[in-house]
PDB file of C-alpha atoms in Angstrom:
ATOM      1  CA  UNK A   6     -96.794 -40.325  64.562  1.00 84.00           C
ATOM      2  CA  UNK A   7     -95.807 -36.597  63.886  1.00 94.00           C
ATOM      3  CA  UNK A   8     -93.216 -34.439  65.862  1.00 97.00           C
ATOM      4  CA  UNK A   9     -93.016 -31.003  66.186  1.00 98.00           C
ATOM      5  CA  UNK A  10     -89.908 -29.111  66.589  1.00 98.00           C
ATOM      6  CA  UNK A  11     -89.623 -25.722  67.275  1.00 98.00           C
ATOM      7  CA  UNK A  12     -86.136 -24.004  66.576  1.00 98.00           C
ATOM      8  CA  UNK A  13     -85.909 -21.168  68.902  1.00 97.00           C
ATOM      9  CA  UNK A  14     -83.906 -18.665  70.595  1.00 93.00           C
ATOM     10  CA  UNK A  15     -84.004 -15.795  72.627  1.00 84.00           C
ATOM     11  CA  UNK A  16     -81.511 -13.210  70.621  1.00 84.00           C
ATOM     12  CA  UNK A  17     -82.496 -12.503  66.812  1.00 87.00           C
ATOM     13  CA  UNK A  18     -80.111 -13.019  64.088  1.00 89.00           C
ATOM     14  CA  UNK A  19     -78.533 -16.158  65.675  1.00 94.00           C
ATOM     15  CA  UNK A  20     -79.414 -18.190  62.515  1.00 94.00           C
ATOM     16  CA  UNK A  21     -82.938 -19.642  63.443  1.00 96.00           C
ATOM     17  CA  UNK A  22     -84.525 -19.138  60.151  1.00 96.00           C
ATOM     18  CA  UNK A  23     -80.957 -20.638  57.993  1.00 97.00           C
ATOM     19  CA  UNK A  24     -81.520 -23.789  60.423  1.00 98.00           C
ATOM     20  CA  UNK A  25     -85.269 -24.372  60.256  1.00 98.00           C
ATOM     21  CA  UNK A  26     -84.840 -24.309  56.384  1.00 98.00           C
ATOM     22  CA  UNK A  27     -81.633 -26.479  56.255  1.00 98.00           C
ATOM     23  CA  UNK A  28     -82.992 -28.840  59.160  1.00 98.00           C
ATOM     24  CA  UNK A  29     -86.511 -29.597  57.650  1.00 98.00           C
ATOM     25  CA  UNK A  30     -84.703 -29.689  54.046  1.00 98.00           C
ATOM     26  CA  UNK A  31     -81.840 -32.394  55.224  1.00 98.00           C
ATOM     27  CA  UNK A  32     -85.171 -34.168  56.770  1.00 98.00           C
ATOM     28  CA  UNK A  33     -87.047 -34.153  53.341  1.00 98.00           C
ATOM     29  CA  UNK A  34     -84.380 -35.189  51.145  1.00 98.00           C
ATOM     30  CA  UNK A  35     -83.899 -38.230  53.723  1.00 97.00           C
ATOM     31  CA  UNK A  36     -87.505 -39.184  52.494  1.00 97.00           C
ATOM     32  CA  UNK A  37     -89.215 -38.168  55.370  1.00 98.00           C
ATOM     33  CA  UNK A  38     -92.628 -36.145  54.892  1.00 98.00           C
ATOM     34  CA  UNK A  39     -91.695 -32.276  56.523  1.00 98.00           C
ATOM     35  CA  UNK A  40     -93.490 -28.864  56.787  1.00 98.00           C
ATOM     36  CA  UNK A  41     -91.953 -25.642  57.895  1.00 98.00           C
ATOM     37  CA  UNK A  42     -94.195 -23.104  59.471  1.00 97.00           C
ATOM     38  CA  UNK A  43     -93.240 -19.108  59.570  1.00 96.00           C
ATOM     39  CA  UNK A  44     -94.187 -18.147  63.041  1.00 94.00           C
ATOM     40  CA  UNK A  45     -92.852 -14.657  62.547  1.00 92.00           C
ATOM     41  CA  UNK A  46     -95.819 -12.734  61.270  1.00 89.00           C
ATOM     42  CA  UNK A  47     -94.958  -9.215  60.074  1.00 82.00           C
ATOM     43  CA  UNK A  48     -91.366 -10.159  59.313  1.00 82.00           C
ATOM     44  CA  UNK A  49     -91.400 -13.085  57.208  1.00 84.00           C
ATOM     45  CA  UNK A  50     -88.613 -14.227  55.091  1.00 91.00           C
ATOM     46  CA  UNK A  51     -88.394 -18.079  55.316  1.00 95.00           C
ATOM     47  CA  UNK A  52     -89.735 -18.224  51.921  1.00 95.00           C
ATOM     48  CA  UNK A  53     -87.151 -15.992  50.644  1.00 94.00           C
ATOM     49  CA  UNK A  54     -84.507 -19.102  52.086  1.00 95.00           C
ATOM     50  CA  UNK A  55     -86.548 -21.471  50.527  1.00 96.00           C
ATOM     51  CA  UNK A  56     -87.028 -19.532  47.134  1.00 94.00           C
ATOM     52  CA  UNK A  57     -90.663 -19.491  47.151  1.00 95.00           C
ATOM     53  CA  UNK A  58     -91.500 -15.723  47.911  1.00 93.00           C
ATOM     54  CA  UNK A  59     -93.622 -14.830  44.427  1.00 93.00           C
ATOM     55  CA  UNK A  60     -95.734 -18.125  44.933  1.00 95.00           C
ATOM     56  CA  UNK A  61     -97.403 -16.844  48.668  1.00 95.00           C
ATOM     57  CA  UNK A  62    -100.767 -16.674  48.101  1.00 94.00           C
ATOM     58  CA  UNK A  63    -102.397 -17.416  51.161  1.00 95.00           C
ATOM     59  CA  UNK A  64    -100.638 -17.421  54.274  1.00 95.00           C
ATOM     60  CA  UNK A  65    -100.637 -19.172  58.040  1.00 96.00           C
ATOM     61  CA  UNK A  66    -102.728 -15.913  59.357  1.00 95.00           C
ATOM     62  CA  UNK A  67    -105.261 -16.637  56.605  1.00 95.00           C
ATOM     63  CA  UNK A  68    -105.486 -20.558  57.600  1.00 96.00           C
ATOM     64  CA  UNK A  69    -106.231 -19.496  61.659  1.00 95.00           C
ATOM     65  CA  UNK A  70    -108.617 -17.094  60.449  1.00 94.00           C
ATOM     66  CA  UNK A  71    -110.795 -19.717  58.080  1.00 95.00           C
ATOM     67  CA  UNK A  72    -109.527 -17.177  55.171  1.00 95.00           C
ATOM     68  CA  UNK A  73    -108.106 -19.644  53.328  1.00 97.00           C
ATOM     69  CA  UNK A  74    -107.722 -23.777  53.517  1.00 97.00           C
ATOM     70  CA  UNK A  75    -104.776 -25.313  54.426  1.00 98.00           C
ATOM     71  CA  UNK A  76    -104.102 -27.002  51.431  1.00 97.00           C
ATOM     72  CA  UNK A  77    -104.255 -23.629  49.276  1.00 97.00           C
ATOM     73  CA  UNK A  78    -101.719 -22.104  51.670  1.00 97.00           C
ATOM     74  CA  UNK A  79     -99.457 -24.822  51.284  1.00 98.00           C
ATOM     75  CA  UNK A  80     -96.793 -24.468  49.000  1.00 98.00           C
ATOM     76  CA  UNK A  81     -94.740 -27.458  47.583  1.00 97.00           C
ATOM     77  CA  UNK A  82     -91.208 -26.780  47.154  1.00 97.00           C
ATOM     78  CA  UNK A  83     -89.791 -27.459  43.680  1.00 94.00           C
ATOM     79  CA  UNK A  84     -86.444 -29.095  44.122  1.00 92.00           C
ATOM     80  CA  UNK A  85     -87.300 -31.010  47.212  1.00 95.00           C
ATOM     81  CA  UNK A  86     -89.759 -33.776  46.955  1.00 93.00           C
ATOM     82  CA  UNK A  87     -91.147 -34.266  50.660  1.00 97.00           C
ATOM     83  CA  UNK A  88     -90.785 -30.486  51.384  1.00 98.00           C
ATOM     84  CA  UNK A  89     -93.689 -28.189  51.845  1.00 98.00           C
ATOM     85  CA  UNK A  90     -93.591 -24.626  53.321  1.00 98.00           C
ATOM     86  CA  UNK A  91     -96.158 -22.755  55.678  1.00 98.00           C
ATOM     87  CA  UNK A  92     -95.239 -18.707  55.053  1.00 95.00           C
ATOM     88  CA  UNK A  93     -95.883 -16.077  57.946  1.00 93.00           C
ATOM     89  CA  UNK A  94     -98.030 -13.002  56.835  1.00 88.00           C
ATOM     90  CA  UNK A  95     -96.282  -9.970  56.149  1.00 84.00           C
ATOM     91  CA  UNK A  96     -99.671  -7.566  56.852  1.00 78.00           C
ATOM     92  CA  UNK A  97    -100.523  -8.990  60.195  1.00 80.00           C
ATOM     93  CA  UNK A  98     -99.055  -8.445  63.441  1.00 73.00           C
ATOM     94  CA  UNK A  99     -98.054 -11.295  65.944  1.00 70.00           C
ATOM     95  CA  UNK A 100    -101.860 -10.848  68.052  1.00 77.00           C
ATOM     96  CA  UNK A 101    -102.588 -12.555  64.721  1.00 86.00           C
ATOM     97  CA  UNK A 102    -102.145 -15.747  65.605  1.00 91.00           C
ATOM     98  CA  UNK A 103    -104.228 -17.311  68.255  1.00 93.00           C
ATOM     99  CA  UNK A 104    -103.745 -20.771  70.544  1.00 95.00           C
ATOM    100  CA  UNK A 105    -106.641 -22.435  69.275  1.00 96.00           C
ATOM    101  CA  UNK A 106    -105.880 -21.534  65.615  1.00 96.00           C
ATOM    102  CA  UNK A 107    -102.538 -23.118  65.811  1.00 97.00           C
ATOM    103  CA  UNK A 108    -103.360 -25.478  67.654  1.00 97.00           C
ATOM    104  CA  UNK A 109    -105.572 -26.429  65.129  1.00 98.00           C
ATOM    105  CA  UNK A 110    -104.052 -26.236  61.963  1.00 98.00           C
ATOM    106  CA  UNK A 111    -101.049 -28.539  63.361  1.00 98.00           C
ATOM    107  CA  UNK A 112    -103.620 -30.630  64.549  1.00 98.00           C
ATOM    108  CA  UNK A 113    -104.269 -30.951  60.902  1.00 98.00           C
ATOM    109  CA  UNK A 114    -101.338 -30.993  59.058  1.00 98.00           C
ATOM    110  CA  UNK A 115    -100.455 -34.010  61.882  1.00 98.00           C
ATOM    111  CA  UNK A 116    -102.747 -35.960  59.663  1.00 97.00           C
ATOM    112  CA  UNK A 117    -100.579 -35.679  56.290  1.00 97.00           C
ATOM    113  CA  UNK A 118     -96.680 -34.846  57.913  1.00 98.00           C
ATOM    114  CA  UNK A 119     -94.039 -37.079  59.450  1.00 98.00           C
ATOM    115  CA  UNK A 120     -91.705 -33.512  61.104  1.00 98.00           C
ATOM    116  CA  UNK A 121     -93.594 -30.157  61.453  1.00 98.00           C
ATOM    117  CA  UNK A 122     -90.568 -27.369  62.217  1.00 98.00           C
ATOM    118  CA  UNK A 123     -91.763 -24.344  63.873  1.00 98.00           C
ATOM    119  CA  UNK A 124     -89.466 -21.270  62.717  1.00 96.00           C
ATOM    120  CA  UNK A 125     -90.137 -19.323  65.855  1.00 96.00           C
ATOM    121  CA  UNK A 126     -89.496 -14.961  65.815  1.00 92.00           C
ATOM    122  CA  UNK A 127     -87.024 -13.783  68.048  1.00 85.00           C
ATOM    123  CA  UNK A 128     -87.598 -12.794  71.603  1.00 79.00           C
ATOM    124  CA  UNK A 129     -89.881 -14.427  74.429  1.00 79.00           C
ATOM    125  CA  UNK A 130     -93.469 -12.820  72.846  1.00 80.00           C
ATOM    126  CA  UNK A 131     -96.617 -14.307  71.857  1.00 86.00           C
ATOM    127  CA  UNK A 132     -95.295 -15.568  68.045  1.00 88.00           C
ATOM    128  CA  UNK A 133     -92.156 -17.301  70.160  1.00 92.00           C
ATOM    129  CA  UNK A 134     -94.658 -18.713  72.691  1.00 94.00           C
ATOM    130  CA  UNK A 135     -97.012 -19.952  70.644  1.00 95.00           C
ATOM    131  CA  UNK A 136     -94.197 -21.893  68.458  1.00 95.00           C
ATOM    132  CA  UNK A 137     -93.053 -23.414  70.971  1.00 97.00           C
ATOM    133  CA  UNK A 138     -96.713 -24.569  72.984  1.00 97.00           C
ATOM    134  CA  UNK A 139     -97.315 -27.392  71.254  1.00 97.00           C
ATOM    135  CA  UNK A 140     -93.190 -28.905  70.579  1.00 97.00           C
ATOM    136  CA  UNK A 141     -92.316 -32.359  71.364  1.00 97.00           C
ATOM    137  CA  UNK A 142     -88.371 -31.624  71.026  1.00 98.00           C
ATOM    138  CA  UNK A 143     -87.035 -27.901  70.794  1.00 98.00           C
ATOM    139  CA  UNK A 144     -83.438 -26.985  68.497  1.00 98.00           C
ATOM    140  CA  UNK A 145     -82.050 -23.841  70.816  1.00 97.00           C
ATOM    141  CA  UNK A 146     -80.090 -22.225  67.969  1.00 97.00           C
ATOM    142  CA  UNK A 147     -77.125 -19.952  69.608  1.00 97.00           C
ATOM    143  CA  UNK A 148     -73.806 -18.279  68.722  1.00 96.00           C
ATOM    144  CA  UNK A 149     -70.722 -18.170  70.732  1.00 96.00           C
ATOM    145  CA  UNK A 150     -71.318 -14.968  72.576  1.00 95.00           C
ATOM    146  CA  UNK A 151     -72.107 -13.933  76.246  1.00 95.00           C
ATOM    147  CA  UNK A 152     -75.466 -12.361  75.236  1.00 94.00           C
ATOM    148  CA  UNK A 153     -76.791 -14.750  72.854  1.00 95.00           C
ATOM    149  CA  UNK A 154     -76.135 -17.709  75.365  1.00 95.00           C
ATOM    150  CA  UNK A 155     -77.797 -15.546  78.365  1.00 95.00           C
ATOM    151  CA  UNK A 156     -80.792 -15.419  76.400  1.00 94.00           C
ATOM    152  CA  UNK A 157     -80.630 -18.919  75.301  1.00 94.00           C
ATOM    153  CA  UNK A 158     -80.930 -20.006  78.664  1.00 94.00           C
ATOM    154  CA  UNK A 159     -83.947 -18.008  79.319  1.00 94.00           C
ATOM    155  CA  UNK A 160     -85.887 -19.469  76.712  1.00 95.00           C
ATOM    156  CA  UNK A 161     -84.391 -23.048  78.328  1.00 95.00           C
ATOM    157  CA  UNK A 162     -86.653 -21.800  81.026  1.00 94.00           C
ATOM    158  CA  UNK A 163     -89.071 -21.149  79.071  1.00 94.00           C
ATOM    159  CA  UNK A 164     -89.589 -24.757  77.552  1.00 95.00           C
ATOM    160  CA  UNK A 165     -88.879 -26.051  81.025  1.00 94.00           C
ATOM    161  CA  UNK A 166     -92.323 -24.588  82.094  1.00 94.00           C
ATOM    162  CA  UNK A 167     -94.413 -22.801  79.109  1.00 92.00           C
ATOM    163  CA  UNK A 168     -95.280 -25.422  77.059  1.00 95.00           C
ATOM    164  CA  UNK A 169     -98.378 -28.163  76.559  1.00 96.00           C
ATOM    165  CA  UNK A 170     -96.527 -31.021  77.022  1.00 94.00           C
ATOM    166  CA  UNK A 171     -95.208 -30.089  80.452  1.00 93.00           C
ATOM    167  CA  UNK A 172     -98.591 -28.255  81.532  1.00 94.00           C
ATOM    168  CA  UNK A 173     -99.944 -31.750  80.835  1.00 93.00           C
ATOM    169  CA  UNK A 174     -97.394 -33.491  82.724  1.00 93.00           C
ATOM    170  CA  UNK A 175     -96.633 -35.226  79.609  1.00 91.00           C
ATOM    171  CA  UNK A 176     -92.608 -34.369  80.640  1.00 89.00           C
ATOM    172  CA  UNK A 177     -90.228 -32.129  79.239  1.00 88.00           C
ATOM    173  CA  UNK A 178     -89.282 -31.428  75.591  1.00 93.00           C
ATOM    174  CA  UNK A 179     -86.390 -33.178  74.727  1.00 96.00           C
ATOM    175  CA  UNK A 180     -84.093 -29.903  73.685  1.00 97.00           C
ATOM    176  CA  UNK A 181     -81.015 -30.062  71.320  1.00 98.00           C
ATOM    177  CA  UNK A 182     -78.180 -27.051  71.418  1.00 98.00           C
ATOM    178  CA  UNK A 183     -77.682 -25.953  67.435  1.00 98.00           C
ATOM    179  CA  UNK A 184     -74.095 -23.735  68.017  1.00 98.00           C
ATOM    180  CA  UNK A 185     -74.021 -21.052  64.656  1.00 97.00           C
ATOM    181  CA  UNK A 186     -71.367 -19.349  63.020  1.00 96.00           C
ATOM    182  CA  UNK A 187     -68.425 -20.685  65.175  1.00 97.00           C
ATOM    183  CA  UNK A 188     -64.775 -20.152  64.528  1.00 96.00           C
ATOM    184  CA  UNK A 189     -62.447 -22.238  66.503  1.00 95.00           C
ATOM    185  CA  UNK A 190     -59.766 -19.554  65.231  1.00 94.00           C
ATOM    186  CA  UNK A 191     -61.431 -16.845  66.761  1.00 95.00           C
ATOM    187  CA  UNK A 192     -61.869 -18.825  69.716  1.00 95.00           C
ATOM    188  CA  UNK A 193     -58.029 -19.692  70.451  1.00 94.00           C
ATOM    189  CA  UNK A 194     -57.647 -16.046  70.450  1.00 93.00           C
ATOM    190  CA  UNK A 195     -60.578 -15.839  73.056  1.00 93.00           C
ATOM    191  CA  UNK A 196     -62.727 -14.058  71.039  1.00 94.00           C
ATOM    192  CA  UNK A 197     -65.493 -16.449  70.734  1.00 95.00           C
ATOM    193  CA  UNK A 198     -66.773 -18.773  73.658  1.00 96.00           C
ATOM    194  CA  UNK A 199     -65.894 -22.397  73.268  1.00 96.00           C
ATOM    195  CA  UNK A 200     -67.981 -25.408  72.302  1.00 97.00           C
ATOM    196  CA  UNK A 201     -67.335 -26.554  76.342  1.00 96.00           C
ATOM    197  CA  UNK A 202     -67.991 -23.272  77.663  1.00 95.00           C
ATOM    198  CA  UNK A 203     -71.436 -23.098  76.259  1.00 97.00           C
ATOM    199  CA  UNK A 204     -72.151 -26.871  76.899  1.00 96.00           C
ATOM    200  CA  UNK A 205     -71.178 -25.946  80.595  1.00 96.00           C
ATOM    201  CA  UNK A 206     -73.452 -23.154  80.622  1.00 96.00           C
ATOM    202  CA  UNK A 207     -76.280 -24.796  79.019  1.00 96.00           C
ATOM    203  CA  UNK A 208     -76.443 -28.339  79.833  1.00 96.00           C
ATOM    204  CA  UNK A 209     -78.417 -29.316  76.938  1.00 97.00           C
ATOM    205  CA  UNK A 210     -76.771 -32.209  74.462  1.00 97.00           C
ATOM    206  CA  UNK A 211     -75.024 -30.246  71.317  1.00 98.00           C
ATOM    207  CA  UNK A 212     -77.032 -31.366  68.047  1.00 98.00           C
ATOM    208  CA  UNK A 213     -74.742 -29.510  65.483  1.00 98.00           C
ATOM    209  CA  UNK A 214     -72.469 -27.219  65.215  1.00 98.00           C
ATOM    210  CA  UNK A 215     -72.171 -24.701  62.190  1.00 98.00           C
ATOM    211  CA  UNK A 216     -69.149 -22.903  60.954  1.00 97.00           C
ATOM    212  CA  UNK A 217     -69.047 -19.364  60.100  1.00 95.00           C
ATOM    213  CA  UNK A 218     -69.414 -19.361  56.293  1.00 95.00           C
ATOM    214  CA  UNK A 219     -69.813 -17.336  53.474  1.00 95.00           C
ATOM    215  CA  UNK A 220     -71.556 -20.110  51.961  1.00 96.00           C
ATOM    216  CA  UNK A 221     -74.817 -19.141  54.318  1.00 95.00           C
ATOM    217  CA  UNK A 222     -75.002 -15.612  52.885  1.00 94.00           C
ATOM    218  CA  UNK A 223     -74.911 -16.882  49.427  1.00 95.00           C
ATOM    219  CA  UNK A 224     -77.552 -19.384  49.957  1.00 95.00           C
ATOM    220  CA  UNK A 225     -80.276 -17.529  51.466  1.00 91.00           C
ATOM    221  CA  UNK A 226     -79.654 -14.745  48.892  1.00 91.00           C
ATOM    222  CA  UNK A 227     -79.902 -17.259  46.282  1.00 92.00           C
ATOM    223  CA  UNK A 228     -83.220 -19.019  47.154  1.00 93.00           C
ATOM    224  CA  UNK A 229     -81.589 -21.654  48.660  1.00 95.00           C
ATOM    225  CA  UNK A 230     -81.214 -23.231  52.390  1.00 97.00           C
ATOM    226  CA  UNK A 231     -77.376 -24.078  52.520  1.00 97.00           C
ATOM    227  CA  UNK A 232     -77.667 -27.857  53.070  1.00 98.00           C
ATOM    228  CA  UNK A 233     -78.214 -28.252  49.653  1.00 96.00           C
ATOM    229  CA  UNK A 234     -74.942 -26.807  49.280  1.00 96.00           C
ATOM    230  CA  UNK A 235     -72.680 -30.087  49.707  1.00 92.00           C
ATOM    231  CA  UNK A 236     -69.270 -28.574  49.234  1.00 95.00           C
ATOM    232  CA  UNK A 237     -69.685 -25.976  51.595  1.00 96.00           C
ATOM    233  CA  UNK A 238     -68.662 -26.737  55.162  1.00 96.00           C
ATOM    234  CA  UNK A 239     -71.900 -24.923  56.800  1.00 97.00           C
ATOM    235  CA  UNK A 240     -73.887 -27.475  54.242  1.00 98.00           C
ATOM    236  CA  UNK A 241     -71.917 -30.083  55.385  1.00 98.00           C
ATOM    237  CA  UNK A 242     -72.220 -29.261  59.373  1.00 98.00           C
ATOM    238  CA  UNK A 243     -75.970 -29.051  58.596  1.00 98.00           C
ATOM    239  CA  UNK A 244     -76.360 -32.612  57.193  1.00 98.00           C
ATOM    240  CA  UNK A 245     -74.377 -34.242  60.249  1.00 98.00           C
ATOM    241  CA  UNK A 246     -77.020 -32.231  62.620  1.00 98.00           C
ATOM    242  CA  UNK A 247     -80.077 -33.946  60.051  1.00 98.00           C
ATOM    243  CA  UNK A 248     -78.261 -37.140  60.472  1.00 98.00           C
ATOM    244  CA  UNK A 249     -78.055 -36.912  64.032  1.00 98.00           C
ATOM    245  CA  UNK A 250     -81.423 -35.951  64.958  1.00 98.00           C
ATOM    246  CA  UNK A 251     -82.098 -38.783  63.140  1.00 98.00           C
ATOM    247  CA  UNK A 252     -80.135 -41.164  64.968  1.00 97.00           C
ATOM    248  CA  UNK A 253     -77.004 -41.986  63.233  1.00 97.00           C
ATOM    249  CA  UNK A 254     -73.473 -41.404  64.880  1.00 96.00           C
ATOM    250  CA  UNK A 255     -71.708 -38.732  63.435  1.00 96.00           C
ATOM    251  CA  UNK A 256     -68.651 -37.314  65.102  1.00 96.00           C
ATOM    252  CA  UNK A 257     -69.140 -33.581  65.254  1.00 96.00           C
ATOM    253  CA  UNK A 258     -66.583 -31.444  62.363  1.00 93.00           C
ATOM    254  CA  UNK A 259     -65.338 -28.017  62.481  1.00 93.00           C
ATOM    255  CA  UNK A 260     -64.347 -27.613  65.742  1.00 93.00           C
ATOM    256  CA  UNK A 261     -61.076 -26.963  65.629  1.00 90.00           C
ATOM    257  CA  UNK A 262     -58.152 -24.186  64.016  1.00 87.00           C
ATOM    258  CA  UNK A 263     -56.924 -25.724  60.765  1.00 75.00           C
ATOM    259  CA  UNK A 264     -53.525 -25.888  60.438  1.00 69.00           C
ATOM    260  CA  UNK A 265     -51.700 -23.322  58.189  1.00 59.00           C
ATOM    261  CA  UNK A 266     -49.428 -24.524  54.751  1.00 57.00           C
ATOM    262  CA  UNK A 267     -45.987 -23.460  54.718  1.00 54.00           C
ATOM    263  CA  UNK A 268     -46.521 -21.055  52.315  1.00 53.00           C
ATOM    264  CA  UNK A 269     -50.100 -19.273  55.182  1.00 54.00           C
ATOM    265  CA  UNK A 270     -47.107 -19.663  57.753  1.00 49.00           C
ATOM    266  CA  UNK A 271     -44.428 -17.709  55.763  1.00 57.00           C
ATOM    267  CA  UNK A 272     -46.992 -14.971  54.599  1.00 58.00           C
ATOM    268  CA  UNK A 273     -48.223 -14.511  57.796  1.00 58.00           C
ATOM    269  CA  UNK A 274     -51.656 -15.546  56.616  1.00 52.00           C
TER     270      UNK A 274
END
């Protein structure tokens, strides 16, 4: 039967976009039959992670409005066998995209997909709603700040009572907390909230957590989501979260200061 997982969060630039590519890669390239939608209509750029920009033809918008059929806005990704891509339009603004038109294009790509991810826009609008309606299991992305947490627990409240499934009385979503661009130097120095402070504050089970990295930057400007990146340690942090999800046990990395050489302690470094 297919799930659908929205990744979601109230503040923008958290990393939603970098996980929804790296998740529903890691879930592909374990075999398993995934499609990533673009909820963000107006400000796409999921299939600039995902390399696939110059080969949007048709778009979500297009599907909901009987412009175009599913299968022609569809596009297959290259490297990644199971992996297909849903792109937001770029023309269209977010009172684009309707409840029944969603609901029934994941209605049909339910048919043909094992994991639909839901990249959902930032904020608590329409787009975000209406990627997160229809869930089964939500991945709250957040970083280690005051503000980003505050408005990650909003949108908790939001899945608590906005969505089908609970309308329905079907339960809640199962939710998963997705930390980004943590650095456990940064937090000895009490720059940075801790792993337990945001658990604490959040009460959700942590999923993943992702360090700061270079290696993100130089994947998404390359065309490519940074799990495929396996010497990195953000590619790394995102295939324990895939393998999680999943199931297996996988003690969670990156979580604490590593400890300086000699020669770091000496320079100062």
């Amino acid at each position: 039967m297919a799930k659908i997982i929205v990744v979601t969060s109230g503040k923008g630039g958290v990393g939603k976009t970098t996980t929804s590519a790296s998740f529903a890669t890691g879930l592909a390239m374990r075999g398993h039959k995934t499609v990533v939608i673009d909820f963000d209509v107006g400000l796409r750029n999921l299939d600039l992670i995902l390399g696939c920009e110059r080969r949007v033809v048709f778009d979500f918008v297009n599907v909901i409005h009987n412009e175009a059929k599913l299968q022609q806005a569809l596009i297959k990704d290259k490297n990644i066998e199971n992996l297909y891509i849903l792109a937001a339009s770029q023309t269209r603004d977010k009172d684009a995209l309707t409840q029944e038109g969603v609901e029934r294009v994941l209605n049909e790509l339910k048919q043909d997909f094992e994991y639909i991810v839901c990249d959902s826009p930032a904020g608590i609008e329409r787009g975000a709603h209406l990627a997160m309606y229809f869930a089964d299991e939500a991945l709250v992305v957040t970083n280690p700040e005051v503000s980003s947490v505050r408005d990650s627990d909003r949108v908790l409240g939001l899945l608590a009572s906005k969505t089908q499934k609970v309308e329905q009385g079907r339960g809640r979503l199962k939710e998963h907390l997705v930390l980004t661009r943590y650095n456990p130097n940064r937090v000895v120095k009490q720059e940075m909230m801790s792993v337990e402070d945001i658990q604490d504050i959040l009460a959700i089970p942590l999923l993943g957590v992702i360090p700061e990295s270079p290696a993100v930057l130089t994947s998404s400007n390359g065309g490519s989501p940074v799990i495929s990146d396996k010497t990195s340690d953000a590619g790394m942090a995102y295939d324990d979260l895939v393998a999680r999800f999943l199931g297996e046990d996988r003690p969670h990395r990156f979580l604490n200061p590593e400890k300086k050489g000699l020669l770091a302690w000496l320079l100062g470094g």
